[in-house]
């Protein structure tokens, strides 16, 4: 397990304002989700009771779906 919740995000979460990082040749590019409120990349994916997916920024607390 990562030492911090801010580490170890190796999978794309797919969201409103994606940012693509350069990846080594031959590997897929990574899409990072950024908070629409503060622009932070510290975003967590949350599953709702009805099975829907939402996101929450761990930096400012803003949530969206």
Short mmCIF file of N, CA, C and O in Angstrom, two decimals:
data_model
loop_
_atom_site.label_atom_id
_atom_site.label_comp_id
_atom_site.label_asym_id
_atom_site.label_seq_id
_atom_site.Cartn_x
_atom_site.Cartn_y
_atom_site.Cartn_z
N UNK A 1 0.84 -1.17 0.00
CA UNK A 1 0.00 0.00 0.00
C UNK A 1 0.89 1.24 0.00
O UNK A 1 1.89 1.27 0.69
N UNK A 2 0.52 2.29 -0.77
CA UNK A 2 1.33 3.50 -0.79
C UNK A 2 1.37 4.17 0.59
O UNK A 2 0.42 4.05 1.37
N UNK A 3 2.45 4.89 0.85
CA UNK A 3 2.58 5.61 2.12
C UNK A 3 1.58 6.75 2.21
O UNK A 3 1.24 7.20 3.28
N UNK A 4 1.11 7.23 1.06
CA UNK A 4 0.19 8.35 1.03
C UNK A 4 -0.92 8.05 0.03
O UNK A 4 -0.70 7.35 -0.96
N UNK A 5 -2.10 8.62 0.23
CA UNK A 5 -3.17 8.44 -0.74
C UNK A 5 -2.86 9.20 -2.03
O UNK A 5 -3.51 9.01 -3.03
N UNK A 6 -1.86 10.09 -1.98
CA UNK A 6 -1.49 10.88 -3.14
C UNK A 6 -0.50 10.16 -4.03
O UNK A 6 -0.11 10.68 -5.05
N UNK A 7 -0.07 8.95 -3.68
CA UNK A 7 0.89 8.20 -4.46
C UNK A 7 0.22 6.97 -5.06
O UNK A 7 -0.80 6.51 -4.58
N UNK A 8 0.83 6.43 -6.11
CA UNK A 8 0.39 5.16 -6.65
C UNK A 8 -0.80 5.22 -7.58
O UNK A 8 -1.48 4.23 -7.77
N UNK A 9 -1.09 6.35 -8.20
CA UNK A 9 -2.20 6.44 -9.14
C UNK A 9 -1.69 6.11 -10.52
O UNK A 9 -1.29 6.98 -11.28
N UNK A 10 -1.68 4.82 -10.88
CA UNK A 10 -1.17 4.38 -12.15
C UNK A 10 -2.26 4.14 -13.18
O UNK A 10 -2.00 3.71 -14.27
N UNK A 11 -3.49 4.43 -12.84
CA UNK A 11 -4.57 4.18 -13.77
C UNK A 11 -5.34 5.46 -14.02
O UNK A 11 -5.46 6.32 -13.15
N UNK A 12 -5.85 5.65 -15.24
CA UNK A 12 -6.63 6.86 -15.52
C UNK A 12 -8.01 6.76 -14.87
O UNK A 12 -8.58 5.69 -14.78
N UNK A 13 -8.53 7.88 -14.46
CA UNK A 13 -9.86 7.91 -13.87
C UNK A 13 -10.87 8.53 -14.84
O UNK A 13 -12.06 8.47 -14.59
N UNK A 14 -10.40 9.16 -15.88
CA UNK A 14 -11.24 9.75 -16.91
C UNK A 14 -12.21 10.78 -16.37
O UNK A 14 -13.15 10.44 -15.71
N UNK A 15 -12.00 12.06 -16.64
CA UNK A 15 -12.84 13.09 -16.04
C UNK A 15 -12.92 14.35 -16.88
O UNK A 15 -12.45 14.39 -18.01
N UNK A 16 -13.49 15.40 -16.32
CA UNK A 16 -13.78 16.65 -17.00
C UNK A 16 -12.59 17.31 -17.69
O UNK A 16 -12.66 17.61 -18.87
N UNK A 17 -11.52 17.58 -17.00
CA UNK A 17 -10.39 18.29 -17.56
C UNK A 17 -9.16 17.40 -17.54
O UNK A 17 -8.27 17.59 -16.72
N UNK A 18 -9.07 16.42 -18.43
CA UNK A 18 -7.92 15.52 -18.39
C UNK A 18 -6.64 16.20 -18.87
O UNK A 18 -6.67 17.10 -19.69
N UNK A 19 -5.55 15.75 -18.32
CA UNK A 19 -4.24 16.24 -18.71
C UNK A 19 -3.41 15.00 -19.04
O UNK A 19 -3.36 14.06 -18.24
N UNK A 20 -2.76 14.99 -20.19
CA UNK A 20 -1.99 13.82 -20.59
C UNK A 20 -0.51 14.06 -20.33
O UNK A 20 0.02 15.09 -20.71
N UNK A 21 0.13 13.10 -19.66
CA UNK A 21 1.55 13.17 -19.40
C UNK A 21 2.29 12.38 -20.46
O UNK A 21 1.78 11.41 -20.99
N UNK A 22 3.51 12.78 -20.73
CA UNK A 22 4.34 12.03 -21.65
C UNK A 22 4.67 10.68 -21.02
O UNK A 22 4.97 10.59 -19.84
N UNK A 23 4.59 9.64 -21.82
CA UNK A 23 4.88 8.30 -21.34
C UNK A 23 6.05 7.74 -22.13
O UNK A 23 6.31 8.19 -23.25
N UNK A 24 6.76 6.80 -21.57
CA UNK A 24 7.87 6.19 -22.31
C UNK A 24 7.36 5.58 -23.62
O UNK A 24 6.22 5.13 -23.68
N UNK A 25 8.20 5.55 -24.67
CA UNK A 25 7.77 4.97 -25.94
C UNK A 25 7.28 3.53 -25.76
O UNK A 25 7.87 2.76 -25.01
N UNK A 26 6.18 3.21 -26.41
CA UNK A 26 5.64 1.87 -26.35
C UNK A 26 4.67 1.63 -25.22
O UNK A 26 4.06 0.58 -25.13
N UNK A 27 4.50 2.59 -24.31
CA UNK A 27 3.55 2.43 -23.21
C UNK A 27 2.38 3.39 -23.42
O UNK A 27 2.53 4.42 -24.06
N UNK A 28 1.22 3.05 -22.87
CA UNK A 28 0.06 3.94 -23.05
C UNK A 28 0.24 5.24 -22.29
O UNK A 28 0.93 5.31 -21.28
N UNK A 29 -0.37 6.32 -22.81
CA UNK A 29 -0.30 7.60 -22.11
C UNK A 29 -1.22 7.56 -20.90
O UNK A 29 -2.15 6.76 -20.83
N UNK A 30 -0.95 8.41 -19.92
CA UNK A 30 -1.77 8.46 -18.71
C UNK A 30 -2.60 9.73 -18.74
O UNK A 30 -2.12 10.79 -19.07
N UNK A 31 -3.86 9.62 -18.35
CA UNK A 31 -4.73 10.78 -18.24
C UNK A 31 -4.94 11.08 -16.77
O UNK A 31 -5.35 10.21 -16.01
N UNK A 32 -4.61 12.30 -16.38
CA UNK A 32 -4.78 12.71 -14.99
C UNK A 32 -6.02 13.58 -14.86
O UNK A 32 -6.27 14.44 -15.68
N UNK A 33 -6.74 13.37 -13.82
CA UNK A 33 -7.92 14.17 -13.53
C UNK A 33 -7.48 15.34 -12.68
O UNK A 33 -6.72 15.17 -11.72
N UNK A 34 -7.98 16.51 -13.00
CA UNK A 34 -7.70 17.68 -12.18
C UNK A 34 -9.00 18.23 -11.63
O UNK A 34 -10.05 18.15 -12.27
N UNK A 35 -8.93 18.78 -10.45
CA UNK A 35 -10.10 19.36 -9.80
C UNK A 35 -10.55 20.60 -10.56
O UNK A 35 -9.74 21.48 -10.83
N UNK A 36 -11.83 20.70 -10.92
CA UNK A 36 -12.31 21.88 -11.62
C UNK A 36 -12.34 23.13 -10.73
O UNK A 36 -12.41 24.24 -11.23
N UNK A 37 -12.25 22.94 -9.43
CA UNK A 37 -12.30 24.06 -8.51
C UNK A 37 -10.91 24.66 -8.25
O UNK A 37 -10.71 25.85 -8.38
N UNK A 38 -9.94 23.79 -7.89
CA UNK A 38 -8.61 24.31 -7.52
C UNK A 38 -7.50 23.90 -8.48
O UNK A 38 -6.39 24.41 -8.39
N UNK A 39 -7.77 22.95 -9.40
CA UNK A 39 -6.78 22.52 -10.37
C UNK A 39 -5.82 21.45 -9.86
O UNK A 39 -4.92 21.03 -10.58
N UNK A 40 -6.00 20.98 -8.65
CA UNK A 40 -5.12 19.96 -8.08
C UNK A 40 -5.33 18.62 -8.78
O UNK A 40 -6.42 18.30 -9.23
N UNK A 41 -4.26 17.83 -8.86
CA UNK A 41 -4.35 16.48 -9.44
C UNK A 41 -4.64 15.44 -8.36
O UNK A 41 -4.73 14.26 -8.65
N UNK A 42 -4.85 15.86 -7.13
CA UNK A 42 -5.14 14.95 -6.02
C UNK A 42 -6.63 14.68 -5.97
O UNK A 42 -7.37 15.30 -5.19
N UNK A 43 -7.07 13.76 -6.82
CA UNK A 43 -8.50 13.46 -6.98
C UNK A 43 -8.73 11.98 -6.71
O UNK A 43 -7.98 11.13 -7.16
N UNK A 44 -9.78 11.69 -5.96
CA UNK A 44 -10.15 10.31 -5.65
C UNK A 44 -11.48 9.99 -6.32
O UNK A 44 -12.37 10.84 -6.39
N UNK A 45 -11.62 8.76 -6.80
CA UNK A 45 -12.86 8.29 -7.39
C UNK A 45 -13.69 7.65 -6.29
O UNK A 45 -13.18 6.86 -5.50
N UNK A 46 -14.99 7.98 -6.23
CA UNK A 46 -15.87 7.50 -5.17
C UNK A 46 -17.09 6.85 -5.81
O UNK A 46 -17.68 7.39 -6.73
N UNK A 47 -17.47 5.67 -5.31
CA UNK A 47 -18.68 5.00 -5.79
C UNK A 47 -19.85 5.37 -4.89
O UNK A 47 -19.76 5.30 -3.67
N UNK A 48 -20.95 5.74 -5.50
CA UNK A 48 -22.13 6.10 -4.74
C UNK A 48 -22.99 4.89 -4.41
O UNK A 48 -22.76 3.78 -4.89
N UNK A 49 -24.01 5.09 -3.59
CA UNK A 49 -24.92 4.02 -3.19
C UNK A 49 -25.68 3.44 -4.37
O UNK A 49 -25.98 2.26 -4.40
N UNK A 50 -25.99 4.27 -5.36
CA UNK A 50 -26.75 3.80 -6.52
C UNK A 50 -25.84 3.27 -7.64
O UNK A 50 -26.30 3.03 -8.74
N UNK A 51 -24.55 3.13 -7.37
CA UNK A 51 -23.62 2.60 -8.36
C UNK A 51 -22.98 3.65 -9.24
O UNK A 51 -22.16 3.34 -10.07
N UNK A 52 -23.36 4.91 -9.06
CA UNK A 52 -22.76 5.99 -9.84
C UNK A 52 -21.35 6.30 -9.37
O UNK A 52 -20.94 5.94 -8.27
N UNK A 53 -20.59 6.95 -10.23
CA UNK A 53 -19.21 7.32 -9.90
C UNK A 53 -19.12 8.82 -9.73
O UNK A 53 -19.61 9.58 -10.55
N UNK A 54 -18.50 9.24 -8.65
CA UNK A 54 -18.25 10.64 -8.37
C UNK A 54 -16.77 10.81 -8.09
O UNK A 54 -16.04 9.84 -7.94
N UNK A 55 -16.34 12.04 -8.02
CA UNK A 55 -14.95 12.36 -7.74
C UNK A 55 -14.89 13.37 -6.61
O UNK A 55 -15.79 14.19 -6.45
N UNK A 56 -13.83 13.32 -5.82
CA UNK A 56 -13.63 14.28 -4.75
C UNK A 56 -12.16 14.71 -4.76
O UNK A 56 -11.26 13.88 -4.92
N UNK A 57 -11.93 16.00 -4.61
CA UNK A 57 -10.57 16.53 -4.55
C UNK A 57 -10.08 16.40 -3.10
O UNK A 57 -10.75 16.91 -2.19
N UNK A 58 -8.96 15.72 -2.90
CA UNK A 58 -8.46 15.55 -1.54
C UNK A 58 -7.70 16.79 -1.08
O UNK A 58 -7.34 16.88 0.09
N UNK A 59 -7.49 17.75 -1.98
CA UNK A 59 -6.80 18.98 -1.60
C UNK A 59 -7.79 20.03 -1.06
O UNK A 59 -7.56 20.62 -0.03
N UNK A 60 -8.92 20.22 -1.77
CA UNK A 60 -9.86 21.28 -1.36
C UNK A 60 -11.22 20.77 -0.91
O UNK A 60 -12.02 21.52 -0.38
N UNK A 61 -11.53 19.47 -1.16
CA UNK A 61 -12.79 18.89 -0.72
C UNK A 61 -13.93 19.02 -1.71
O UNK A 61 -15.02 18.50 -1.47
N UNK A 62 -13.69 19.67 -2.85
CA UNK A 62 -14.74 19.81 -3.88
C UNK A 62 -15.11 18.44 -4.42
O UNK A 62 -14.25 17.59 -4.63
N UNK A 63 -16.41 18.18 -4.63
CA UNK A 63 -16.84 16.91 -5.20
C UNK A 63 -17.71 17.17 -6.43
O UNK A 63 -18.39 18.20 -6.51
N UNK A 64 -17.65 16.24 -7.38
CA UNK A 64 -18.43 16.35 -8.60
C UNK A 64 -18.62 14.98 -9.21
O UNK A 64 -18.02 14.02 -8.78
N UNK A 65 -19.50 14.89 -10.21
CA UNK A 65 -19.73 13.61 -10.88
C UNK A 65 -19.70 13.80 -12.38
O UNK A 65 -19.69 14.89 -12.88
#
